[in-house]
């Protein structure tokens, strides 16, 4: 059973935790760390002989096209994380359309390959933003990986399916959804295997959850991380203690845990995992 390994390639300052203290105009004035930390991830994947999906933020791809080309040249899949990292509920439909098409065409121009997959900033495909799936489909995306099927203060569709499935919009457009991974514990869905949850939980729990999903439920898991989650030396931004805790908890442990995870389970890029499930027919280079 292959699981999907994915990275949302953005700077530490793009995280939603800082949206209240930073404006996009501030971004170019801050220290950039994304190329170095993504490089560390690429080294780890090379050593462990694992390929992954990198959902690159258009803002980053425009500034560092050589990095995007390098990721693609190593055999990894390039996906799209939108352009300006704004949660979809803060955008109108035309604004969202401009955001994703700008990012998609930037990445396709850089790599020369079609970008099939999309990951929304901060998992912001929720019930009130489901219209965005139609836009993605019309823009030529074949799959989305943005829905977190849990109850959460910032995102989530609590009763959405837990595993990959097809979605059909009212416009007749079809797209495949690869949701973030959860386990059910005492009838409740608990997020596992990505981001802050991966950093907060002891590795043994993540391991047990993935094994259960692969063996008992016979489903692939979706693992997601950000380069800044492997960067304990990132600059500290002026936020409150709770926000800082959520952003930085256990960042020093992520790299070691990721290496263990790659040794304990089998991984592939998201599009390949979806192709194995039969949900996605691949092989349509631009
Ligand atoms: Zn992001």
PDB file of C-alpha atoms and ligand atoms in Angstrom:
ATOM      1  CA  UNK A   1       0.000   0.000   0.000  1.00  0.00           C
ATOM      2  CA  UNK A   2       1.502   3.318  -1.079  1.00  0.00           C
ATOM      3  CA  UNK A   3       0.626   6.466   0.852  1.00  0.00           C
ATOM      4  CA  UNK A   4       0.778   9.989  -0.503  1.00  0.00           C
ATOM      5  CA  UNK A   5       3.652  12.156   0.707  1.00  0.00           C
ATOM      6  CA  UNK A   6       3.100  15.863   0.121  1.00  0.00           C
ATOM      7  CA  UNK A   7       4.768  19.180   0.957  1.00  0.00           C
ATOM      8  CA  UNK A   8       3.165  22.616   0.735  1.00  0.00           C
ATOM      9  CA  UNK A   9       6.062  24.731  -0.463  1.00  0.00           C
ATOM     10  CA  UNK A  10       5.752  28.159   1.125  1.00  0.00           C
ATOM     11  CA  UNK A  11       7.740  30.421   3.444  1.00  0.00           C
ATOM     12  CA  UNK A  12       7.334  30.251   7.241  1.00  0.00           C
ATOM     13  CA  UNK A  13       5.684  33.687   7.062  1.00  0.00           C
ATOM     14  CA  UNK A  14       2.921  32.448   4.735  1.00  0.00           C
ATOM     15  CA  UNK A  15       1.374  30.335   7.506  1.00  0.00           C
ATOM     16  CA  UNK A  16      -2.131  31.444   8.494  1.00  0.00           C
ATOM     17  CA  UNK A  17      -0.805  31.973  12.037  1.00  0.00           C
ATOM     18  CA  UNK A  18       0.788  35.221  10.835  1.00  0.00           C
ATOM     19  CA  UNK A  19      -2.014  36.513   8.588  1.00  0.00           C
ATOM     20  CA  UNK A  20      -3.075  38.984  11.279  1.00  0.00           C
ATOM     21  CA  UNK A  21       0.377  40.480  11.874  1.00  0.00           C
ATOM     22  CA  UNK A  22       1.766  40.470   8.316  1.00  0.00           C
ATOM     23  CA  UNK A  23       0.471  41.830   5.025  1.00  0.00           C
ATOM     24  CA  UNK A  24       1.529  40.432   1.643  1.00  0.00           C
ATOM     25  CA  UNK A  25       3.397  43.731   1.125  1.00  0.00           C
ATOM     26  CA  UNK A  26       5.626  42.753   4.061  1.00  0.00           C
ATOM     27  CA  UNK A  27       6.616  39.377   2.600  1.00  0.00           C
ATOM     28  CA  UNK A  28       9.440  40.577   0.322  1.00  0.00           C
ATOM     29  CA  UNK A  29      11.076  42.351   3.293  1.00  0.00           C
ATOM     30  CA  UNK A  30      11.372  39.140   5.362  1.00  0.00           C
ATOM     31  CA  UNK A  31      14.203  36.640   5.358  1.00  0.00           C
ATOM     32  CA  UNK A  32      13.545  33.879   2.806  1.00  0.00           C
ATOM     33  CA  UNK A  33      14.195  30.298   3.976  1.00  0.00           C
ATOM     34  CA  UNK A  34      12.159  28.200   1.540  1.00  0.00           C
ATOM     35  CA  UNK A  35      14.928  27.243  -0.897  1.00  0.00           C
ATOM     36  CA  UNK A  36      17.287  25.993   1.826  1.00  0.00           C
ATOM     37  CA  UNK A  37      14.628  24.027   3.745  1.00  0.00           C
ATOM     38  CA  UNK A  38      13.119  22.533   0.599  1.00  0.00           C
ATOM     39  CA  UNK A  39      16.663  21.530  -0.365  1.00  0.00           C
ATOM     40  CA  UNK A  40      16.963  19.641   2.934  1.00  0.00           C
ATOM     41  CA  UNK A  41      13.722  17.813   2.190  1.00  0.00           C
ATOM     42  CA  UNK A  42      14.962  16.908  -1.289  1.00  0.00           C
ATOM     43  CA  UNK A  43      18.156  15.473   0.251  1.00  0.00           C
ATOM     44  CA  UNK A  44      16.154  13.352   2.694  1.00  0.00           C
ATOM     45  CA  UNK A  45      13.901  12.021  -0.080  1.00  0.00           C
ATOM     46  CA  UNK A  46      16.925  11.286  -2.244  1.00  0.00           C
ATOM     47  CA  UNK A  47      18.608   9.325   0.571  1.00  0.00           C
ATOM     48  CA  UNK A  48      15.416   7.403   1.346  1.00  0.00           C
ATOM     49  CA  UNK A  49      14.586   6.937  -2.355  1.00  0.00           C
ATOM     50  CA  UNK A  50      11.091   8.332  -2.026  1.00  0.00           C
ATOM     51  CA  UNK A  51       9.195  10.547  -4.460  1.00  0.00           C
ATOM     52  CA  UNK A  52       6.556  13.023  -3.306  1.00  0.00           C
ATOM     53  CA  UNK A  53       4.190  15.796  -4.399  1.00  0.00           C
ATOM     54  CA  UNK A  54       5.246  19.411  -3.833  1.00  0.00           C
ATOM     55  CA  UNK A  55       2.275  21.794  -3.852  1.00  0.00           C
ATOM     56  CA  UNK A  56       4.179  24.987  -4.647  1.00  0.00           C
ATOM     57  CA  UNK A  57       2.792  28.423  -3.826  1.00  0.00           C
ATOM     58  CA  UNK A  58       2.737  30.531  -7.014  1.00  0.00           C
ATOM     59  CA  UNK A  59       4.347  33.431  -5.131  1.00  0.00           C
ATOM     60  CA  UNK A  60       7.291  31.150  -4.329  1.00  0.00           C
ATOM     61  CA  UNK A  61       7.422  29.557  -7.794  1.00  0.00           C
ATOM     62  CA  UNK A  62       7.659  32.981  -9.441  1.00  0.00           C
ATOM     63  CA  UNK A  63      10.642  33.938  -7.271  1.00  0.00           C
ATOM     64  CA  UNK A  64      12.476  30.617  -7.312  1.00  0.00           C
ATOM     65  CA  UNK A  65      11.832  28.902 -10.666  1.00  0.00           C
ATOM     66  CA  UNK A  66      15.169  27.051 -10.475  1.00  0.00           C
ATOM     67  CA  UNK A  67      14.027  25.360  -7.247  1.00  0.00           C
ATOM     68  CA  UNK A  68      10.756  24.265  -8.880  1.00  0.00           C
ATOM     69  CA  UNK A  69      12.659  22.897 -11.880  1.00  0.00           C
ATOM     70  CA  UNK A  70      15.006  21.008  -9.574  1.00  0.00           C
ATOM     71  CA  UNK A  71      12.111  19.418  -7.652  1.00  0.00           C
ATOM     72  CA  UNK A  72      10.524  18.295 -10.936  1.00  0.00           C
ATOM     73  CA  UNK A  73      13.825  17.069 -12.391  1.00  0.00           C
ATOM     74  CA  UNK A  74      14.259  14.731  -9.405  1.00  0.00           C
ATOM     75  CA  UNK A  75      11.044  12.943 -10.389  1.00  0.00           C
ATOM     76  CA  UNK A  76       8.702  14.545  -7.876  1.00  0.00           C
ATOM     77  CA  UNK A  77       5.237  15.769  -8.790  1.00  0.00           C
ATOM     78  CA  UNK A  78       4.612  19.520  -8.860  1.00  0.00           C
ATOM     79  CA  UNK A  79       1.178  20.511  -7.560  1.00  0.00           C
ATOM     80  CA  UNK A  80      -0.302  23.947  -6.986  1.00  0.00           C
ATOM     81  CA  UNK A  81      -0.859  25.683  -3.622  1.00  0.00           C
ATOM     82  CA  UNK A  82      -2.535  28.738  -5.204  1.00  0.00           C
ATOM     83  CA  UNK A  83      -0.782  32.070  -5.645  1.00  0.00           C
ATOM     84  CA  UNK A  84      -1.260  34.441  -2.733  1.00  0.00           C
ATOM     85  CA  UNK A  85      -2.045  32.059   0.160  1.00  0.00           C
ATOM     86  CA  UNK A  86      -5.405  33.577   1.055  1.00  0.00           C
ATOM     87  CA  UNK A  87      -8.106  31.346   2.476  1.00  0.00           C
ATOM     88  CA  UNK A  88     -10.780  30.817  -0.178  1.00  0.00           C
ATOM     89  CA  UNK A  89     -13.624  32.247   1.915  1.00  0.00           C
ATOM     90  CA  UNK A  90     -11.904  35.647   1.726  1.00  0.00           C
ATOM     91  CA  UNK A  91     -11.919  35.609  -2.097  1.00  0.00           C
ATOM     92  CA  UNK A  92     -14.665  36.139  -4.650  1.00  0.00           C
ATOM     93  CA  UNK A  93     -15.051  33.517  -7.345  1.00  0.00           C
ATOM     94  CA  UNK A  94     -13.251  35.643  -9.992  1.00  0.00           C
ATOM     95  CA  UNK A  95     -10.459  36.415  -7.497  1.00  0.00           C
ATOM     96  CA  UNK A  96     -10.028  32.724  -6.729  1.00  0.00           C
ATOM     97  CA  UNK A  97     -10.026  31.910 -10.423  1.00  0.00           C
ATOM     98  CA  UNK A  98      -7.275  34.471 -11.056  1.00  0.00           C
ATOM     99  CA  UNK A  99      -5.277  33.205  -8.074  1.00  0.00           C
ATOM    100  CA  UNK A 100      -5.251  29.548  -9.155  1.00  0.00           C
ATOM    101  CA  UNK A 101      -4.778  30.106 -12.875  1.00  0.00           C
ATOM    102  CA  UNK A 102      -1.868  32.494 -12.262  1.00  0.00           C
ATOM    103  CA  UNK A 103      -0.183  29.921  -9.994  1.00  0.00           C
ATOM    104  CA  UNK A 104      -0.914  26.959 -12.284  1.00  0.00           C
ATOM    105  CA  UNK A 105       0.410  28.631 -15.417  1.00  0.00           C
ATOM    106  CA  UNK A 106       3.513  29.902 -13.585  1.00  0.00           C
ATOM    107  CA  UNK A 107       4.358  26.354 -12.470  1.00  0.00           C
ATOM    108  CA  UNK A 108       3.556  24.828 -15.858  1.00  0.00           C
ATOM    109  CA  UNK A 109       5.709  27.376 -17.663  1.00  0.00           C
ATOM    110  CA  UNK A 110       8.603  26.606 -15.333  1.00  0.00           C
ATOM    111  CA  UNK A 111       8.420  22.808 -15.587  1.00  0.00           C
ATOM    112  CA  UNK A 112       6.806  22.256 -18.993  1.00  0.00           C
ATOM    113  CA  UNK A 113       4.410  19.730 -17.419  1.00  0.00           C
ATOM    114  CA  UNK A 114       0.696  19.917 -16.689  1.00  0.00           C
ATOM    115  CA  UNK A 115      -0.116  20.519 -13.018  1.00  0.00           C
ATOM    116  CA  UNK A 116      -2.880  18.093 -12.017  1.00  0.00           C
ATOM    117  CA  UNK A 117      -3.307  18.661  -8.288  1.00  0.00           C
ATOM    118  CA  UNK A 118      -4.301  21.534  -6.026  1.00  0.00           C
ATOM    119  CA  UNK A 119      -4.023  22.082  -2.259  1.00  0.00           C
ATOM    120  CA  UNK A 120      -5.880  25.071  -0.800  1.00  0.00           C
ATOM    121  CA  UNK A 121      -4.173  27.384   1.690  1.00  0.00           C
ATOM    122  CA  UNK A 122      -5.137  26.308   5.226  1.00  0.00           C
ATOM    123  CA  UNK A 123      -7.475  23.538   3.917  1.00  0.00           C
ATOM    124  CA  UNK A 124      -9.993  26.263   3.080  1.00  0.00           C
ATOM    125  CA  UNK A 125     -12.303  24.122   0.950  1.00  0.00           C
ATOM    126  CA  UNK A 126     -15.247  23.935   3.319  1.00  0.00           C
ATOM    127  CA  UNK A 127     -18.994  23.707   2.879  1.00  0.00           C
ATOM    128  CA  UNK A 128     -19.300  27.425   2.096  1.00  0.00           C
ATOM    129  CA  UNK A 129     -16.456  27.303  -0.454  1.00  0.00           C
ATOM    130  CA  UNK A 130     -17.369  24.086  -2.298  1.00  0.00           C
ATOM    131  CA  UNK A 131     -17.933  26.236  -5.402  1.00  0.00           C
ATOM    132  CA  UNK A 132     -14.140  26.423  -5.620  1.00  0.00           C
ATOM    133  CA  UNK A 133     -14.013  22.784  -6.793  1.00  0.00           C
ATOM    134  CA  UNK A 134     -15.893  23.810  -9.941  1.00  0.00           C
ATOM    135  CA  UNK A 135     -13.359  26.548 -10.574  1.00  0.00           C
ATOM    136  CA  UNK A 136     -10.502  24.069 -10.104  1.00  0.00           C
ATOM    137  CA  UNK A 137     -12.102  21.640 -12.515  1.00  0.00           C
ATOM    138  CA  UNK A 138     -12.652  24.362 -15.121  1.00  0.00           C
ATOM    139  CA  UNK A 139      -9.037  25.468 -14.682  1.00  0.00           C
ATOM    140  CA  UNK A 140      -7.903  21.955 -15.630  1.00  0.00           C
ATOM    141  CA  UNK A 141      -7.057  20.472 -12.250  1.00  0.00           C
ATOM    142  CA  UNK A 142      -7.763  16.749 -12.049  1.00  0.00           C
ATOM    143  CA  UNK A 143      -7.592  16.319  -8.302  1.00  0.00           C
ATOM    144  CA  UNK A 144      -7.829  18.356  -5.146  1.00  0.00           C
ATOM    145  CA  UNK A 145      -6.365  17.610  -1.734  1.00  0.00           C
ATOM    146  CA  UNK A 146      -7.784  20.297   0.544  1.00  0.00           C
ATOM    147  CA  UNK A 147     -10.685  18.869   2.510  1.00  0.00           C
ATOM    148  CA  UNK A 148     -10.126  18.048   6.163  1.00  0.00           C
ATOM    149  CA  UNK A 149     -13.031  15.827   7.266  1.00  0.00           C
ATOM    150  CA  UNK A 150     -13.035  17.024  10.883  1.00  0.00           C
ATOM    151  CA  UNK A 151     -14.506  19.626  13.226  1.00  0.00           C
ATOM    152  CA  UNK A 152     -11.988  22.498  13.581  1.00  0.00           C
ATOM    153  CA  UNK A 153     -12.092  26.208  14.394  1.00  0.00           C
ATOM    154  CA  UNK A 154     -10.535  27.309  11.082  1.00  0.00           C
ATOM    155  CA  UNK A 155     -11.401  24.663   8.483  1.00  0.00           C
ATOM    156  CA  UNK A 156     -13.022  21.283   7.838  1.00  0.00           C
ATOM    157  CA  UNK A 157     -16.123  19.477   6.552  1.00  0.00           C
ATOM    158  CA  UNK A 158     -16.936  17.210   9.510  1.00  0.00           C
ATOM    159  CA  UNK A 159     -18.942  14.608   7.571  1.00  0.00           C
ATOM    160  CA  UNK A 160     -16.976  14.533   4.302  1.00  0.00           C
ATOM    161  CA  UNK A 161     -15.696  11.104   3.156  1.00  0.00           C
ATOM    162  CA  UNK A 162     -12.403  10.137   4.828  1.00  0.00           C
ATOM    163  CA  UNK A 163     -10.721   8.575   1.789  1.00  0.00           C
ATOM    164  CA  UNK A 164     -10.156   9.403  -1.909  1.00  0.00           C
ATOM    165  CA  UNK A 165     -13.352   9.770  -3.914  1.00  0.00           C
ATOM    166  CA  UNK A 166     -14.844  11.470  -6.970  1.00  0.00           C
ATOM    167  CA  UNK A 167     -16.847  14.672  -6.683  1.00  0.00           C
ATOM    168  CA  UNK A 168     -19.223  16.004  -9.302  1.00  0.00           C
ATOM    169  CA  UNK A 169     -20.129  19.691  -9.412  1.00  0.00           C
ATOM    170  CA  UNK A 170     -23.468  21.151 -10.550  1.00  0.00           C
ATOM    171  CA  UNK A 171     -21.704  22.220 -13.757  1.00  0.00           C
ATOM    172  CA  UNK A 172     -21.094  18.514 -14.557  1.00  0.00           C
ATOM    173  CA  UNK A 173     -17.383  18.858 -13.935  1.00  0.00           C
ATOM    174  CA  UNK A 174     -15.725  15.969 -12.097  1.00  0.00           C
ATOM    175  CA  UNK A 175     -12.718  16.143  -9.802  1.00  0.00           C
ATOM    176  CA  UNK A 176     -11.045  13.618  -7.499  1.00  0.00           C
ATOM    177  CA  UNK A 177     -10.688  14.536  -3.821  1.00  0.00           C
ATOM    178  CA  UNK A 178      -7.882  13.177  -1.644  1.00  0.00           C
ATOM    179  CA  UNK A 179      -8.833  14.269   1.906  1.00  0.00           C
ATOM    180  CA  UNK A 180      -6.444  14.764   4.811  1.00  0.00           C
ATOM    181  CA  UNK A 181      -6.080  11.628   6.868  1.00  0.00           C
ATOM    182  CA  UNK A 182      -8.054  10.917  10.023  1.00  0.00           C
ATOM    183  CA  UNK A 183      -8.620   7.914  12.266  1.00  0.00           C
ATOM    184  CA  UNK A 184     -11.857   7.251  14.101  1.00  0.00           C
ATOM    185  CA  UNK A 185     -11.473   6.908  17.853  1.00  0.00           C
ATOM    186  CA  UNK A 186     -14.560   6.288  19.990  1.00  0.00           C
ATOM    187  CA  UNK A 187     -16.720   7.463  17.115  1.00  0.00           C
ATOM    188  CA  UNK A 188     -14.800  10.706  16.644  1.00  0.00           C
ATOM    189  CA  UNK A 189     -12.478  11.634  13.789  1.00  0.00           C
ATOM    190  CA  UNK A 190      -8.972  12.513  14.851  1.00  0.00           C
ATOM    191  CA  UNK A 191      -6.539  14.146  12.407  1.00  0.00           C
ATOM    192  CA  UNK A 192      -3.219  12.336  11.975  1.00  0.00           C
ATOM    193  CA  UNK A 193      -0.146  12.255   9.761  1.00  0.00           C
ATOM    194  CA  UNK A 194       0.320  15.896   8.856  1.00  0.00           C
ATOM    195  CA  UNK A 195       1.463  19.335   9.958  1.00  0.00           C
ATOM    196  CA  UNK A 196       0.882  20.287  13.587  1.00  0.00           C
ATOM    197  CA  UNK A 197      -0.780  16.936  14.305  1.00  0.00           C
ATOM    198  CA  UNK A 198       2.319  15.078  13.114  1.00  0.00           C
ATOM    199  CA  UNK A 199       4.497  17.334  15.275  1.00  0.00           C
ATOM    200  CA  UNK A 200       2.289  17.221  18.363  1.00  0.00           C
ATOM    201  CA  UNK A 201       1.596  13.452  18.499  1.00  0.00           C
ATOM    202  CA  UNK A 202       4.286  11.004  19.566  1.00  0.00           C
ATOM    203  CA  UNK A 203       5.606   9.139  16.520  1.00  0.00           C
ATOM    204  CA  UNK A 204       4.335   5.822  17.894  1.00  0.00           C
ATOM    205  CA  UNK A 205       0.731   7.077  17.612  1.00  0.00           C
ATOM    206  CA  UNK A 206       1.199   8.296  14.033  1.00  0.00           C
ATOM    207  CA  UNK A 207       2.730   4.928  13.205  1.00  0.00           C
ATOM    208  CA  UNK A 208      -0.167   3.012  14.741  1.00  0.00           C
ATOM    209  CA  UNK A 209      -2.739   5.180  12.951  1.00  0.00           C
ATOM    210  CA  UNK A 210      -1.141   4.732   9.540  1.00  0.00           C
ATOM    211  CA  UNK A 211      -0.769   1.007  10.018  1.00  0.00           C
ATOM    212  CA  UNK A 212      -4.433   0.748  10.903  1.00  0.00           C
ATOM    213  CA  UNK A 213      -5.473   2.779   7.850  1.00  0.00           C
ATOM    214  CA  UNK A 214      -3.275   0.742   5.489  1.00  0.00           C
ATOM    215  CA  UNK A 215      -3.968  -2.693   6.944  1.00  0.00           C
ATOM    216  CA  UNK A 216      -7.428  -2.647   8.433  1.00  0.00           C
ATOM    217  CA  UNK A 217      -9.129  -0.001   6.304  1.00  0.00           C
ATOM    218  CA  UNK A 218      -7.015  -0.851   3.225  1.00  0.00           C
ATOM    219  CA  UNK A 219      -6.739   2.817   2.278  1.00  0.00           C
ATOM    220  CA  UNK A 220      -3.835   5.143   1.488  1.00  0.00           C
ATOM    221  CA  UNK A 221      -2.978   7.926   3.922  1.00  0.00           C
ATOM    222  CA  UNK A 222      -2.260  11.545   3.020  1.00  0.00           C
ATOM    223  CA  UNK A 223       0.848  12.864   4.758  1.00  0.00           C
ATOM    224  CA  UNK A 224       1.483  16.601   4.485  1.00  0.00           C
ATOM    225  CA  UNK A 225       4.229  18.868   5.802  1.00  0.00           C
ATOM    226  CA  UNK A 226       5.645  22.331   5.108  1.00  0.00           C
ATOM    227  CA  UNK A 227       9.348  23.154   4.667  1.00  0.00           C
ATOM    228  CA  UNK A 228       9.141  25.508   7.680  1.00  0.00           C
ATOM    229  CA  UNK A 229       8.117  22.561   9.857  1.00  0.00           C
ATOM    230  CA  UNK A 230      11.660  21.239   9.429  1.00  0.00           C
ATOM    231  CA  UNK A 231      13.295  24.579  10.225  1.00  0.00           C
ATOM    232  CA  UNK A 232      13.881  25.138  13.953  1.00  0.00           C
ATOM    233  CA  UNK A 233      16.010  28.237  13.211  1.00  0.00           C
ATOM    234  CA  UNK A 234      13.324  30.227  11.386  1.00  0.00           C
ATOM    235  CA  UNK A 235      12.930  33.839  12.571  1.00  0.00           C
ATOM    236  CA  UNK A 236      10.379  34.319  15.362  1.00  0.00           C
ATOM    237  CA  UNK A 237       7.507  36.585  14.369  1.00  0.00           C
ATOM    238  CA  UNK A 238       5.546  38.805  16.787  1.00  0.00           C
ATOM    239  CA  UNK A 239       2.583  36.600  17.724  1.00  0.00           C
ATOM    240  CA  UNK A 240       1.081  35.451  21.027  1.00  0.00           C
ATOM    241  CA  UNK A 241       2.313  32.383  22.927  1.00  0.00           C
ATOM    242  CA  UNK A 242      -0.532  30.090  21.782  1.00  0.00           C
ATOM    243  CA  UNK A 243      -0.038  30.915  18.095  1.00  0.00           C
ATOM    244  CA  UNK A 244       3.714  30.476  18.475  1.00  0.00           C
ATOM    245  CA  UNK A 245       3.193  27.103  20.149  1.00  0.00           C
ATOM    246  CA  UNK A 246       0.925  25.861  17.340  1.00  0.00           C
ATOM    247  CA  UNK A 247       3.357  27.039  14.688  1.00  0.00           C
ATOM    248  CA  UNK A 248       6.550  25.753  16.263  1.00  0.00           C
ATOM    249  CA  UNK A 249       5.721  22.816  18.524  1.00  0.00           C
ATOM    250  CA  UNK A 250       8.324  20.072  18.024  1.00  0.00           C
ATOM    251  CA  UNK A 251       9.771  21.576  14.796  1.00  0.00           C
ATOM    252  CA  UNK A 252      13.137  20.215  15.918  1.00  0.00           C
ATOM    253  CA  UNK A 253      11.730  16.677  15.837  1.00  0.00           C
ATOM    254  CA  UNK A 254      10.014  16.751  12.432  1.00  0.00           C
ATOM    255  CA  UNK A 255      13.032  15.726  10.362  1.00  0.00           C
ATOM    256  CA  UNK A 256      13.840  12.656  12.473  1.00  0.00           C
ATOM    257  CA  UNK A 257      10.216  11.579  12.520  1.00  0.00           C
ATOM    258  CA  UNK A 258       9.897  12.041   8.769  1.00  0.00           C
ATOM    259  CA  UNK A 259      12.927   9.816   8.179  1.00  0.00           C
ATOM    260  CA  UNK A 260      11.409   7.130  10.426  1.00  0.00           C
ATOM    261  CA  UNK A 261       8.071   7.407   8.654  1.00  0.00           C
ATOM    262  CA  UNK A 262       9.724   6.983   5.249  1.00  0.00           C
ATOM    263  CA  UNK A 263      11.438   3.844   6.516  1.00  0.00           C
ATOM    264  CA  UNK A 264       8.278   2.376   8.034  1.00  0.00           C
ATOM    265  CA  UNK A 265       5.772   2.966   5.209  1.00  0.00           C
ATOM    266  CA  UNK A 266       5.723   3.127   1.400  1.00  0.00           C
ATOM    267  CA  UNK A 267       5.088   6.488  -0.289  1.00  0.00           C
ATOM    268  CA  UNK A 268       4.492   7.963  -3.724  1.00  0.00           C
ATOM    269  CA  UNK A 269       3.310  11.276  -5.184  1.00  0.00           C
ATOM    270  CA  UNK A 270      -0.428  11.902  -4.708  1.00  0.00           C
ATOM    271  CA  UNK A 271      -1.286  11.562  -8.422  1.00  0.00           C
ATOM    272  CA  UNK A 272       0.357   8.125  -8.500  1.00  0.00           C
ATOM    273  CA  UNK A 273      -1.482   6.961  -5.391  1.00  0.00           C
ATOM    274  CA  UNK A 274      -4.780   8.115  -6.935  1.00  0.00           C
ATOM    275  CA  UNK A 275      -3.899   6.362 -10.204  1.00  0.00           C
ATOM    276  CA  UNK A 276      -3.382   3.131  -8.210  1.00  0.00           C
ATOM    277  CA  UNK A 277      -6.850   3.450  -6.692  1.00  0.00           C
ATOM    278  CA  UNK A 278      -8.267   3.783 -10.211  1.00  0.00           C
ATOM    279  CA  UNK A 279      -9.758   7.196  -9.471  1.00  0.00           C
ATOM    280  CA  UNK A 280      -7.338   9.141 -11.629  1.00  0.00           C
ATOM    281  CA  UNK A 281      -6.220   8.317 -15.148  1.00  0.00           C
ATOM    282  CA  UNK A 282      -2.771   9.872 -15.533  1.00  0.00           C
ATOM    283  CA  UNK A 283      -0.338  10.320 -18.393  1.00  0.00           C
ATOM    284  CA  UNK A 284      -1.362  13.550 -20.052  1.00  0.00           C
ATOM    285  CA  UNK A 285       1.728  15.754 -20.182  1.00  0.00           C
ATOM    286  CA  UNK A 286       1.113  19.315 -21.347  1.00  0.00           C
TER     287      UNK A 286
HETATM  288 ZN1  LIG B   1       0.000  26.858   2.967  1.00  0.00          ZN
END
